[in-house]
Amino acid sequence: MYVAVKGGERAIENAHRLLANVRRGDQSVPELSLDQISEQLGLAVDRVMSEGSLYDRELAALAIKQARGDLIEAIFLVRAFRATLPRFGASEPVNTGAMRVQRRVSSTFKDIPGGQILGPTFDYTHRLLDPSLAEGFVPEAPAVAEASTAPTPRVTDILGRDGLIETSPQAGDGASVGDLTREPLNFPADRDLRLQNLARGDEGFLLAMGYSTQRGYGRNHPFAGEIRFGEVEVELIAEDVGFAVPLGAIELTECQMVNQFKGSATEAPCFTRGYGLAFGQSERKTMSMALVDRALRARELGEEALAPAQDEEFVLSHSDNVQATGFVEHLKLPHYVDFQSELGLLRKLRREFAESTAVANASNAMKEAAE
Amino acid sequence: MAVLAHAEAGEIAARLRTIPLPGHQDLRAPENGLVMLRGRVGGDGAPFNLGEATVSRAAVRLASGEVGFGYTLGRDGEKARLIALCDALVQSRDFGAVVERDVIAPLREQLRVKRKRQAEETAATKVDFYTMVRGEG
């Protein structure tokens, strides 16, 4: 007999009402505005846009507010929102070489054309808590210097001129671009799908995977060839217009990892590469992504693939925090019927155990008595 | 026209108010949607899908027949409509020059100033390496 269990509705409704109050907190404290989140918690917004896979600062700020600062919950909200809108098309691939650079560093060459530009960074701060930030802090105006008109070519382009680094794979004529929001991921996955997966993958997961390669689990000798952050223009070939229309600019971070050599009897040895790209200022994310992208190329580069970070199925199947949290967190939803059947089975096993023990004890007792 | 996508709807509207506008109608009412943003492997290789962005679009037709299209990042449909209106106006013999002069040019200048300021702040964080000379030269 199936017995439906009802009665949660009012409790759920009241729980959500309570949540709304707890989210707001002490109402004598001023409410956070979306602008405050977007302006003052900008890196949280960047992360939610990257992993929510939707570039919209205001929506990401709203999601962070609604999720009480739980970024994975916020990412979930953003992903759910994107499913409600039609898609107008795909942009022209952005040109990161033409980025209006706000930060650009290379750990491989001191004197890169265009220079080492630190921009707004936590690097070289002392990581000491600053009590002056607690309230009423007004920063000194930024220093200014004459803006340079010198181009900032990618470090990989400079290495590429001398053939010291492999060239980027080019698309074949009429090749379509894989899209895992449209078709489920199959293995082996091509580089376009792997990069899409990593771009929306969980920063913590990718950080751990990238770190594991540095600790020897799929070592690939990385150098941060270049990390750049800034604005790039976006264009869309609009079908109704018939040519590329400008959509505005987005902020991106790009990481070019330069890794140890490959070569063969017919090809001179050259550096290999891993690539990272993400919305906003997301340095840790793009560096981790580039390490993992390179590790996942083990098969293509004829390397032994024994480490977790080189296992494409393992990495790509576990990188998505919305999928992961869905499966982990569903465990807290009612499983009463499942659990009843488990309980029934366990009781039966215990009964059988008890019976067999009783039989064994009885036979032992008889044996002892006989001796 | 690219400059309009970088401006706020309010800024475009305020500048358009200074022009006596001809009759026009929405050919496509403003709507919100998504565009899949693409990057390239290694920055210069085969394209891949990076993630989506919200985009608004609209189309406007002037009474004189010119059709303008407006596309912009974000969910501000009114901004897309204003861009479409400007796009139609710049094609018009009567309004092209005045829209360029009173709407687009000032917004272009505003964007230039903003970008110059940002470039100067960025330039101040450029590293100047120097070599320490030790001992007696």
Short mmCIF file of C-alpha atoms in Angstrom, two decimals:
data_model
loop_
_atom_site.label_atom_id
_atom_site.label_comp_id
_atom_site.label_asym_id
_atom_site.label_seq_id
_atom_site.Cartn_x
_atom_site.Cartn_y
_atom_site.Cartn_z
CA MET A 1 0.00 0.00 0.00
CA TYR A 2 1.29 3.50 -0.91
CA VAL A 3 0.69 6.13 1.73
CA ALA A 4 1.28 9.72 0.60
CA VAL A 5 2.83 11.85 3.27
CA LYS A 6 1.45 15.38 3.23
CA GLY A 7 1.73 18.27 5.61
CA GLY A 8 4.99 20.01 4.72
CA GLU A 9 3.44 22.94 2.88
CA ARG A 10 2.94 25.25 5.82
CA ALA A 11 6.30 24.40 7.34
CA ILE A 12 8.00 25.12 3.97
CA GLU A 13 6.20 28.41 3.56
CA ASN A 14 7.12 29.50 7.06
CA ALA A 15 10.71 28.32 6.62
CA HIS A 16 11.05 30.54 3.54
CA ARG A 17 9.53 33.44 5.44
CA LEU A 18 12.04 32.89 8.20
CA LEU A 19 14.83 32.68 5.61
CA ALA A 20 13.79 36.05 4.18
CA ASN A 21 14.10 37.56 7.65
CA VAL A 22 17.41 35.89 8.45
CA ARG A 23 18.74 36.97 5.04
CA ARG A 24 17.83 40.56 5.85
CA GLY A 25 19.42 40.26 9.30
CA ASP A 26 19.08 43.00 11.88
CA GLN A 27 16.82 45.55 10.20
CA SER A 28 18.42 48.42 12.07
CA VAL A 29 21.49 47.73 9.87
CA PRO A 30 21.17 49.35 6.40
CA GLU A 31 20.25 47.00 3.55
CA LEU A 32 22.89 46.11 0.94
CA SER A 33 22.24 47.55 -2.53
CA LEU A 34 23.11 45.67 -5.72
CA ASP A 35 25.49 48.51 -6.59
CA GLN A 36 27.28 48.04 -3.30
CA ILE A 37 27.73 44.32 -4.02
CA SER A 38 28.81 44.95 -7.60
CA GLU A 39 31.23 47.74 -6.67
CA GLN A 40 32.61 46.50 -3.36
CA LEU A 41 32.41 42.72 -3.70
CA GLY A 42 33.42 42.78 -7.35
CA LEU A 43 35.47 39.59 -7.32
CA ALA A 44 32.54 37.62 -5.87
CA VAL A 45 30.42 39.01 -8.73
CA ASP A 46 33.13 37.96 -11.22
CA ARG A 47 33.14 34.43 -9.84
CA VAL A 48 29.36 34.11 -9.97
CA MET A 49 29.36 35.36 -13.58
CA SER A 50 32.14 32.92 -14.58
CA GLU A 51 30.73 29.82 -12.97
CA GLY A 52 27.12 30.85 -13.52
CA SER A 53 28.29 31.13 -17.14
CA LEU A 54 26.37 34.38 -17.61
CA TYR A 55 27.93 37.82 -18.01
CA ASP A 56 25.59 40.23 -16.21
CA ARG A 57 26.98 42.05 -13.18
CA GLU A 58 23.61 43.17 -11.87
CA LEU A 59 22.09 39.68 -11.99
CA ALA A 60 25.15 38.19 -10.32
CA ALA A 61 24.93 40.82 -7.55
CA LEU A 62 21.24 40.03 -7.06
CA ALA A 63 22.03 36.32 -6.90
CA ILE A 64 24.71 36.93 -4.25
CA LYS A 65 22.25 39.00 -2.20
CA GLN A 66 19.49 36.40 -2.53
CA ALA A 67 21.89 33.56 -1.66
CA ARG A 68 23.11 35.38 1.48
CA GLY A 69 26.64 35.34 0.06
CA ASP A 70 26.63 31.59 -0.65
CA LEU A 71 28.39 31.78 -4.02
CA ILE A 72 27.51 28.26 -5.18
CA GLU A 73 23.84 28.93 -4.42
CA ALA A 74 24.20 32.23 -6.32
CA ILE A 75 25.77 30.41 -9.28
CA PHE A 76 22.84 27.98 -9.22
CA LEU A 77 20.36 30.92 -9.33
CA VAL A 78 22.17 32.48 -12.28
CA ARG A 79 22.24 29.19 -14.21
CA ALA A 80 18.51 28.77 -13.61
CA PHE A 81 17.86 32.31 -14.84
CA ARG A 82 19.79 31.83 -18.09
CA ALA A 83 17.48 28.96 -18.99
CA THR A 84 14.57 31.43 -19.16
CA LEU A 85 15.94 33.55 -22.04
CA PRO A 86 16.13 32.84 -25.79
CA ARG A 87 19.55 32.81 -27.43
CA PHE A 88 20.13 35.41 -30.14
CA GLY A 89 23.34 33.81 -31.41
CA ALA A 90 27.04 33.48 -30.72
CA SER A 91 29.55 36.31 -30.62
CA GLU A 92 32.55 36.64 -32.87
CA PRO A 93 35.47 35.14 -30.90
CA VAL A 94 36.88 37.92 -28.71
CA ASN A 95 40.35 39.22 -29.49
CA THR A 96 42.28 39.14 -26.21
CA GLY A 97 45.36 40.49 -28.05
CA ALA A 98 43.49 43.80 -28.45
CA MET A 99 42.48 43.90 -24.76
CA ARG A 100 42.55 47.30 -23.02
CA VAL A 101 44.90 45.91 -20.44
CA GLN A 102 44.43 46.87 -16.78
CA ARG A 103 46.87 44.28 -15.54
CA ARG A 104 49.42 42.21 -17.38
CA VAL A 105 52.30 40.25 -15.90
CA SER A 106 54.70 37.62 -17.17
CA SER A 107 56.82 35.39 -14.98
CA THR A 108 58.91 34.27 -17.96
CA PHE A 109 60.28 37.55 -19.37
CA LYS A 110 61.17 40.65 -17.41
CA ASP A 111 61.21 43.01 -20.37
CA ILE A 112 58.09 42.16 -22.36
CA PRO A 113 56.97 44.70 -24.96
CA GLY A 114 54.32 46.83 -23.27
CA GLY A 115 55.84 46.11 -19.87
CA GLN A 116 54.84 44.44 -16.63
CA ILE A 117 51.66 46.17 -15.47
CA LEU A 118 50.55 45.30 -11.96
CA GLY A 119 47.10 46.93 -11.99
CA PRO A 120 44.78 46.36 -9.04
CA THR A 121 46.28 43.29 -7.35
CA PHE A 122 46.56 41.59 -3.95
CA ASP A 123 50.09 40.50 -4.96
CA TYR A 124 52.80 42.03 -2.74
CA THR A 125 50.26 43.05 -0.08
CA HIS A 126 51.23 41.82 3.37
CA ARG A 127 48.00 39.95 3.99
CA LEU A 128 47.57 41.69 7.33
CA LEU A 129 44.02 42.61 8.32
CA ASP A 130 43.55 46.35 7.98
CA PRO A 131 41.45 47.83 10.82
CA SER A 132 41.20 51.18 8.98
CA LEU A 133 38.92 49.47 6.42
CA ALA A 134 36.36 48.68 9.09
CA GLU A 135 34.56 51.97 8.68
CA GLY A 136 34.72 55.27 6.85
CA PHE A 137 37.83 54.47 4.81
CA VAL A 138 38.46 56.87 1.92
CA PRO A 139 41.26 55.66 -0.38
CA GLU A 140 43.87 58.02 -1.74
CA ALA A 141 43.18 58.84 -5.42
CA PRO A 142 45.01 56.48 -7.81
CA ALA A 143 48.42 57.61 -9.06
CA VAL A 144 48.53 58.47 -12.75
CA ALA A 145 51.27 58.32 -15.36
CA GLU A 146 51.33 59.03 -19.05
CA ALA A 147 49.37 56.31 -20.78
CA SER A 148 51.42 54.19 -23.13
CA THR A 149 50.31 53.64 -26.71
CA ALA A 150 52.73 50.71 -27.08
CA PRO A 151 50.94 47.49 -27.99
CA THR A 152 50.94 44.63 -25.50
CA PRO A 153 51.43 41.52 -27.65
CA ARG A 154 50.80 38.17 -26.02
CA VAL A 155 53.95 36.55 -24.65
CA THR A 156 53.03 33.38 -26.53
CA ASP A 157 53.03 35.37 -29.80
CA ILE A 158 56.58 36.54 -29.04
CA LEU A 159 57.76 32.97 -28.34
CA GLY A 160 55.84 31.80 -31.39
CA ARG A 161 57.82 34.06 -33.73
CA ASP A 162 60.94 31.98 -33.09
CA GLY A 163 59.02 28.72 -33.21
CA LEU A 164 59.88 28.09 -29.55
CA ILE A 165 56.28 27.31 -28.63
CA GLU A 166 53.61 25.23 -30.29
CA THR A 167 51.00 27.12 -32.30
CA SER A 168 47.37 27.16 -31.20
CA PRO A 169 45.19 24.57 -32.93
CA GLN A 170 43.10 26.17 -35.69
CA ALA A 171 39.53 25.28 -36.55
CA GLY A 172 38.91 23.32 -39.73
CA ASP A 173 36.73 24.91 -42.41
CA GLY A 174 33.11 24.91 -41.34
CA ALA A 175 33.93 23.20 -38.06
CA SER A 176 31.17 23.72 -35.50
CA VAL A 177 31.95 24.85 -31.97
CA GLY A 178 30.92 22.30 -29.34
CA ASP A 179 28.40 23.55 -26.80
CA LEU A 180 27.76 21.53 -23.67
CA THR A 181 24.69 23.61 -22.83
CA ARG A 182 23.11 22.08 -25.93
CA GLU A 183 24.47 18.53 -26.12
CA PRO A 184 25.52 16.32 -23.20
CA LEU A 185 29.24 15.84 -22.74
CA ASN A 186 30.69 12.69 -24.35
CA PHE A 187 34.17 11.29 -23.98
CA PRO A 188 36.72 11.74 -25.35
CA ALA A 189 35.84 15.46 -25.47
CA ASP A 190 37.54 17.90 -27.84
CA ARG A 191 39.50 20.89 -26.56
CA ASP A 192 36.64 23.37 -27.24
CA LEU A 193 34.28 21.42 -24.99
CA ARG A 194 36.96 20.88 -22.36
CA LEU A 195 37.68 24.62 -22.21
CA GLN A 196 33.96 25.45 -22.00
CA ASN A 197 33.60 22.98 -19.15
CA LEU A 198 36.64 24.36 -17.31
CA ALA A 199 35.57 27.99 -17.88
CA ARG A 200 32.37 27.33 -15.94
CA GLY A 201 33.97 24.83 -13.57
CA ASP A 202 34.30 25.33 -9.82
CA GLU A 203 37.32 27.44 -8.92
CA GLY A 204 38.08 25.38 -5.81
CA PHE A 205 37.97 22.11 -7.73
CA LEU A 206 40.19 23.44 -10.53
CA LEU A 207 42.58 24.96 -7.98
CA ALA A 208 42.96 21.58 -6.28
CA MET A 209 43.40 19.78 -9.61
CA GLY A 210 45.94 22.35 -10.84
CA TYR A 211 47.79 22.17 -7.52
CA SER A 212 47.92 18.38 -7.76
CA THR A 213 49.82 18.65 -11.07
CA GLN A 214 52.38 20.92 -9.40
CA ARG A 215 52.81 18.41 -6.57
CA GLY A 216 53.69 15.65 -9.00
CA TYR A 217 50.37 14.11 -10.00
CA GLY A 218 50.81 14.72 -13.73
CA ARG A 219 53.69 17.15 -13.54
CA ASN A 220 54.01 19.42 -16.60
CA HIS A 221 56.51 22.08 -15.53
CA PRO A 222 54.43 25.24 -15.86
CA PHE A 223 55.48 28.88 -16.12
CA ALA A 224 52.91 31.68 -16.06
CA GLY A 225 53.86 32.97 -19.51
CA GLU A 226 51.34 35.73 -19.15
CA ILE A 227 48.30 36.76 -17.17
CA ARG A 228 46.27 39.68 -18.46
CA PHE A 229 43.08 41.32 -17.28
CA GLY A 230 41.09 44.07 -18.98
CA GLU A 231 38.29 44.93 -21.36
CA VAL A 232 37.63 43.39 -24.76
CA GLU A 233 35.01 44.41 -27.30
CA VAL A 234 32.23 41.98 -28.19
CA GLU A 235 30.57 41.74 -31.60
CA LEU A 236 27.63 39.68 -32.76
CA ILE A 237 26.79 38.77 -36.33
CA ALA A 238 23.11 39.68 -36.07
CA GLU A 239 20.99 37.79 -38.60
CA ASP A 240 18.47 40.61 -39.03
CA VAL A 241 21.21 43.19 -39.58
CA GLY A 242 23.43 41.05 -41.76
CA PHE A 243 26.77 42.18 -40.35
CA ALA A 244 28.67 42.30 -37.06
CA VAL A 245 27.09 44.68 -34.54
CA PRO A 246 29.00 45.96 -31.49
CA LEU A 247 27.49 44.83 -28.18
CA GLY A 248 29.84 46.70 -25.84
CA ALA A 249 32.78 45.50 -23.78
CA ILE A 250 33.32 42.78 -21.18
CA GLU A 251 36.10 42.26 -18.67
CA LEU A 252 38.13 39.08 -19.03
CA THR A 253 41.17 37.46 -17.47
CA GLU A 254 43.42 35.33 -19.65
CA CYS A 255 46.25 33.04 -18.56
CA GLN A 256 48.82 31.57 -20.95
CA MET A 257 50.69 28.78 -19.22
CA VAL A 258 53.98 27.77 -20.87
CA ASN A 259 54.92 24.17 -20.23
CA GLN A 260 57.75 21.80 -20.90
CA PHE A 261 58.68 20.56 -24.28
CA LYS A 262 57.44 18.16 -26.81
CA GLY A 263 59.26 17.14 -29.93
CA SER A 264 59.65 14.20 -32.24
CA ALA A 265 61.95 12.76 -34.86
CA THR A 266 60.41 15.15 -37.39
CA GLU A 267 59.60 18.15 -35.17
CA ALA A 268 62.06 20.27 -33.19
CA PRO A 269 61.27 20.43 -29.49
CA CYS A 270 59.13 23.37 -28.41
CA PHE A 271 57.22 24.58 -25.37
CA THR A 272 53.63 23.38 -24.97
CA ARG A 273 50.75 25.48 -23.65
CA GLY A 274 47.75 25.46 -21.39
CA TYR A 275 45.04 28.10 -21.63
CA GLY A 276 42.71 29.79 -19.18
CA LEU A 277 40.01 32.40 -19.82
CA ALA A 278 37.24 33.64 -17.52
CA PHE A 279 34.86 36.55 -16.98
CA GLY A 280 36.00 39.45 -14.80
CA GLN A 281 39.20 39.50 -12.77
CA SER A 282 39.60 35.80 -12.04
CA GLU A 283 43.31 35.11 -11.81
CA ARG A 284 43.35 32.07 -9.57
CA LYS A 285 40.61 30.54 -11.70
CA THR A 286 42.36 31.11 -15.05
CA MET A 287 45.74 29.93 -13.75
CA SER A 288 44.16 26.73 -12.41
CA MET A 289 42.20 26.31 -15.63
CA ALA A 290 45.37 26.63 -17.71
CA LEU A 291 47.18 24.02 -15.58
CA VAL A 292 44.28 21.60 -15.91
CA ASP A 293 43.82 22.32 -19.64
CA ARG A 294 47.48 21.38 -20.15
CA ALA A 295 47.16 18.25 -17.98
CA LEU A 296 44.12 17.12 -19.99
CA ARG A 297 46.21 17.26 -23.16
CA ALA A 298 48.27 14.27 -21.97
CA ARG A 299 46.73 11.89 -24.50
CA GLU A 300 47.20 14.31 -27.41
CA LEU A 301 50.86 14.91 -26.42
CA GLY A 302 51.61 11.21 -25.96
CA GLU A 303 52.17 11.46 -22.21
CA GLU A 304 51.33 8.77 -19.69
CA ALA A 305 47.97 9.73 -18.19
CA LEU A 306 47.99 8.28 -14.70
CA ALA A 307 47.10 11.27 -12.51
CA PRO A 308 43.58 12.48 -11.66
CA ALA A 309 44.11 15.87 -13.39
CA GLN A 310 44.95 14.06 -16.65
CA ASP A 311 41.77 11.97 -16.52
CA GLU A 312 39.34 13.87 -18.68
CA GLU A 313 36.29 11.93 -17.61
CA PHE A 314 37.12 12.40 -13.95
CA VAL A 315 37.88 16.13 -14.24
CA LEU A 316 35.09 17.16 -16.60
CA SER A 317 32.44 15.10 -14.80
CA HIS A 318 33.20 16.62 -11.41
CA SER A 319 34.09 20.23 -12.20
CA ASP A 320 30.58 21.64 -12.30
CA ASN A 321 29.57 22.84 -8.85
CA VAL A 322 25.87 23.13 -9.72
CA GLN A 323 25.73 19.47 -10.75
CA ALA A 324 27.91 18.46 -7.81
CA THR A 325 25.93 20.36 -5.21
CA GLY A 326 22.67 19.10 -6.68
CA PHE A 327 23.70 15.50 -6.20
CA VAL A 328 25.36 15.95 -2.83
CA GLU A 329 22.62 18.16 -1.40
CA HIS A 330 19.75 16.03 -2.66
CA LEU A 331 20.71 13.61 0.10
CA LYS A 332 18.98 15.90 2.60
CA LEU A 333 15.63 15.69 0.83
CA PRO A 334 13.15 13.08 2.07
CA HIS A 335 14.30 9.56 1.26
CA TYR A 336 11.80 7.94 3.63
CA VAL A 337 10.67 5.19 1.26
CA ASP A 338 14.21 4.35 0.09
CA PHE A 339 15.30 4.30 3.69
CA GLN A 340 12.37 2.08 4.75
CA SER A 341 13.40 -0.53 2.18
CA GLU A 342 17.01 -0.36 3.38
CA LEU A 343 15.80 -0.67 6.96
CA GLY A 344 13.66 -3.68 6.01
CA LEU A 345 16.64 -5.34 4.34
CA LEU A 346 18.94 -4.62 7.28
CA ARG A 347 16.39 -6.09 9.74
CA LYS A 348 16.15 -9.22 7.62
CA LEU A 349 19.98 -9.56 7.46
CA ARG A 350 20.24 -9.10 11.22
CA ARG A 351 17.53 -11.67 11.79
CA GLU A 352 19.38 -14.15 9.58
CA PHE A 353 22.63 -13.35 11.39
CA ALA A 354 20.98 -13.85 14.76
CA GLU A 355 19.45 -17.15 13.64
CA SER A 356 22.71 -18.46 12.20
CA THR A 357 24.59 -17.37 15.34
CA ALA A 358 22.01 -19.12 17.49
CA VAL A 359 22.40 -22.29 15.43
CA ALA A 360 26.21 -22.07 15.64
CA ASN A 361 26.08 -21.46 19.39
CA ALA A 362 23.76 -24.35 19.86
CA SER A 363 26.02 -26.69 17.88
CA ASN A 364 29.09 -25.41 19.77
CA ALA A 365 27.31 -26.01 23.04
CA MET A 366 26.50 -29.57 21.96
CA LYS A 367 30.09 -30.09 20.86
CA GLU A 368 31.40 -28.84 24.21
CA ALA A 369 28.94 -31.02 26.05
CA ALA A 370 30.05 -34.03 24.00
CA GLU A 371 33.68 -33.35 24.88
CA MET B 1 27.76 53.52 -33.42
CA ALA B 2 29.88 51.27 -31.18
CA VAL B 3 30.14 54.14 -28.76
CA LEU B 4 26.41 53.94 -27.97
CA ALA B 5 26.72 50.41 -26.59
CA HIS B 6 29.21 51.82 -24.07
CA ALA B 7 26.90 54.62 -22.93
CA GLU B 8 24.05 54.50 -20.41
CA ALA B 9 20.46 54.64 -21.68
CA GLY B 10 19.88 57.85 -19.72
CA GLU B 11 22.86 59.57 -21.37
CA ILE B 12 21.65 58.67 -24.87
CA ALA B 13 18.08 59.73 -24.05
CA ALA B 14 19.20 63.05 -22.57
CA ARG B 15 21.18 63.91 -25.72
CA LEU B 16 18.39 62.79 -28.04
CA ARG B 17 15.99 65.12 -26.22
CA THR B 18 17.93 68.09 -27.63
CA ILE B 19 16.89 67.04 -31.17
CA PRO B 20 13.35 67.48 -32.57
CA LEU B 21 12.82 63.85 -33.59
CA PRO B 22 10.90 62.71 -36.66
CA GLY B 23 8.03 60.25 -36.35
CA HIS B 24 9.14 56.66 -35.73
CA GLN B 25 7.78 53.35 -34.56
CA ASP B 26 9.08 50.12 -33.05
CA LEU B 27 9.70 47.56 -35.76
CA ARG B 28 10.72 45.11 -33.08
CA ALA B 29 9.80 45.88 -29.50
CA PRO B 30 12.77 45.66 -27.14
CA GLU B 31 13.49 42.10 -26.02
CA ASN B 32 16.03 40.41 -23.79
CA GLY B 33 18.01 37.33 -24.71
CA LEU B 34 21.42 35.70 -24.56
CA VAL B 35 24.49 35.66 -26.73
CA MET B 36 27.07 32.91 -26.35
CA LEU B 37 30.44 34.64 -25.94
CA ARG B 38 33.33 32.92 -27.68
CA GLY B 39 37.02 32.90 -27.00
CA ARG B 40 39.85 31.21 -28.89
CA VAL B 41 42.07 28.34 -27.74
CA GLY B 42 45.36 29.97 -26.71
CA GLY B 43 43.86 33.38 -27.54
CA ASP B 44 44.47 32.92 -31.27
CA GLY B 45 43.30 29.39 -32.13
CA ALA B 46 40.02 27.62 -32.78
CA PRO B 47 36.94 29.18 -31.16
CA PHE B 48 35.30 27.77 -28.02
CA ASN B 49 32.21 28.77 -26.04
CA LEU B 50 33.22 30.72 -22.95
CA GLY B 51 29.79 31.51 -21.48
CA GLU B 52 26.73 33.58 -22.24
CA ALA B 53 25.88 37.25 -21.72
CA THR B 54 22.52 38.97 -21.45
CA VAL B 55 21.77 41.09 -24.51
CA SER B 56 18.90 43.41 -25.44
CA ARG B 57 17.80 44.15 -28.96
CA ALA B 58 15.24 46.31 -30.73
CA ALA B 59 14.48 47.71 -34.19
CA VAL B 60 12.99 51.09 -35.05
CA ARG B 61 11.62 52.49 -38.33
CA LEU B 62 11.42 56.20 -39.08
CA ALA B 63 8.34 57.58 -40.80
CA SER B 64 10.70 58.31 -43.74
CA GLY B 65 11.47 54.57 -43.99
CA GLU B 66 14.96 54.19 -42.50
CA VAL B 67 15.30 51.07 -40.32
CA GLY B 68 17.70 51.01 -37.40
CA PHE B 69 18.84 48.07 -35.26
CA GLY B 70 19.94 48.27 -31.66
CA TYR B 71 21.93 45.62 -29.80
CA THR B 72 23.62 45.98 -26.44
CA LEU B 73 24.96 43.89 -23.58
CA GLY B 74 22.66 43.82 -20.56
CA ARG B 75 18.91 43.77 -20.00
CA ASP B 76 18.11 47.42 -20.65
CA GLY B 77 15.60 47.15 -23.50
CA GLU B 78 15.11 50.93 -23.58
CA LYS B 79 18.81 51.35 -24.30
CA ALA B 80 18.54 48.91 -27.24
CA ARG B 81 15.57 50.92 -28.54
CA LEU B 82 17.49 54.20 -28.27
CA ILE B 83 20.47 52.67 -30.11
CA ALA B 84 18.10 51.43 -32.83
CA LEU B 85 16.59 54.91 -33.08
CA CYS B 86 20.05 56.48 -33.43
CA ASP B 87 21.01 53.83 -36.00
CA ALA B 88 17.94 54.78 -38.06
CA LEU B 89 18.59 58.51 -37.61
CA VAL B 90 22.22 58.37 -38.77
CA GLN B 91 21.00 56.86 -42.05
CA SER B 92 18.61 59.75 -42.57
CA ARG B 93 19.69 62.66 -44.76
CA ASP B 94 17.94 65.14 -42.47
CA PHE B 95 19.15 63.83 -39.12
CA GLY B 96 22.41 61.95 -39.75
CA ALA B 97 24.74 64.89 -39.21
CA VAL B 98 22.94 66.30 -36.17
CA VAL B 99 22.80 62.91 -34.40
CA GLU B 100 26.49 62.39 -35.06
CA ARG B 101 27.27 65.90 -33.74
CA ASP B 102 24.90 66.14 -30.76
CA VAL B 103 24.61 62.54 -29.60
CA ILE B 104 27.41 60.29 -30.80
CA ALA B 105 30.36 62.68 -30.82
CA PRO B 106 29.88 63.91 -27.21
CA LEU B 107 29.43 60.34 -25.97
CA ARG B 108 32.55 59.30 -27.90
CA GLU B 109 34.49 62.09 -26.22
CA GLN B 110 33.14 61.09 -22.80
CA LEU B 111 34.23 57.47 -23.41
CA ARG B 112 37.65 58.65 -24.62
CA VAL B 113 38.18 60.69 -21.43
CA LYS B 114 37.09 57.78 -19.23
CA ARG B 115 39.41 55.36 -21.02
CA LYS B 116 42.32 57.79 -20.97
CA ARG B 117 41.91 58.21 -17.21
CA GLN B 118 41.87 54.44 -16.74
CA ALA B 119 44.91 54.00 -19.00
CA GLU B 120 46.80 56.62 -16.95
CA GLU B 121 45.95 54.90 -13.68
CA THR B 122 47.04 51.59 -15.18
CA ALA B 123 50.27 53.11 -16.54
CA ALA B 124 51.22 54.24 -13.02
CA THR B 125 51.38 50.55 -11.97
CA LYS B 126 53.89 49.61 -14.67
CA VAL B 127 57.13 48.21 -13.24
CA ASP B 128 60.34 50.13 -13.95
CA PHE B 129 63.16 47.65 -13.46
CA TYR B 130 66.53 49.00 -12.51
CA THR B 131 69.80 47.27 -11.79
CA MET B 132 71.61 47.65 -8.50
CA VAL B 133 75.30 48.18 -9.08
CA ARG B 134 77.32 46.76 -6.20
CA GLY B 135 80.88 47.46 -5.17
CA GLU B 136 83.14 50.12 -6.59
CA GLY B 137 82.68 50.78 -10.26
#
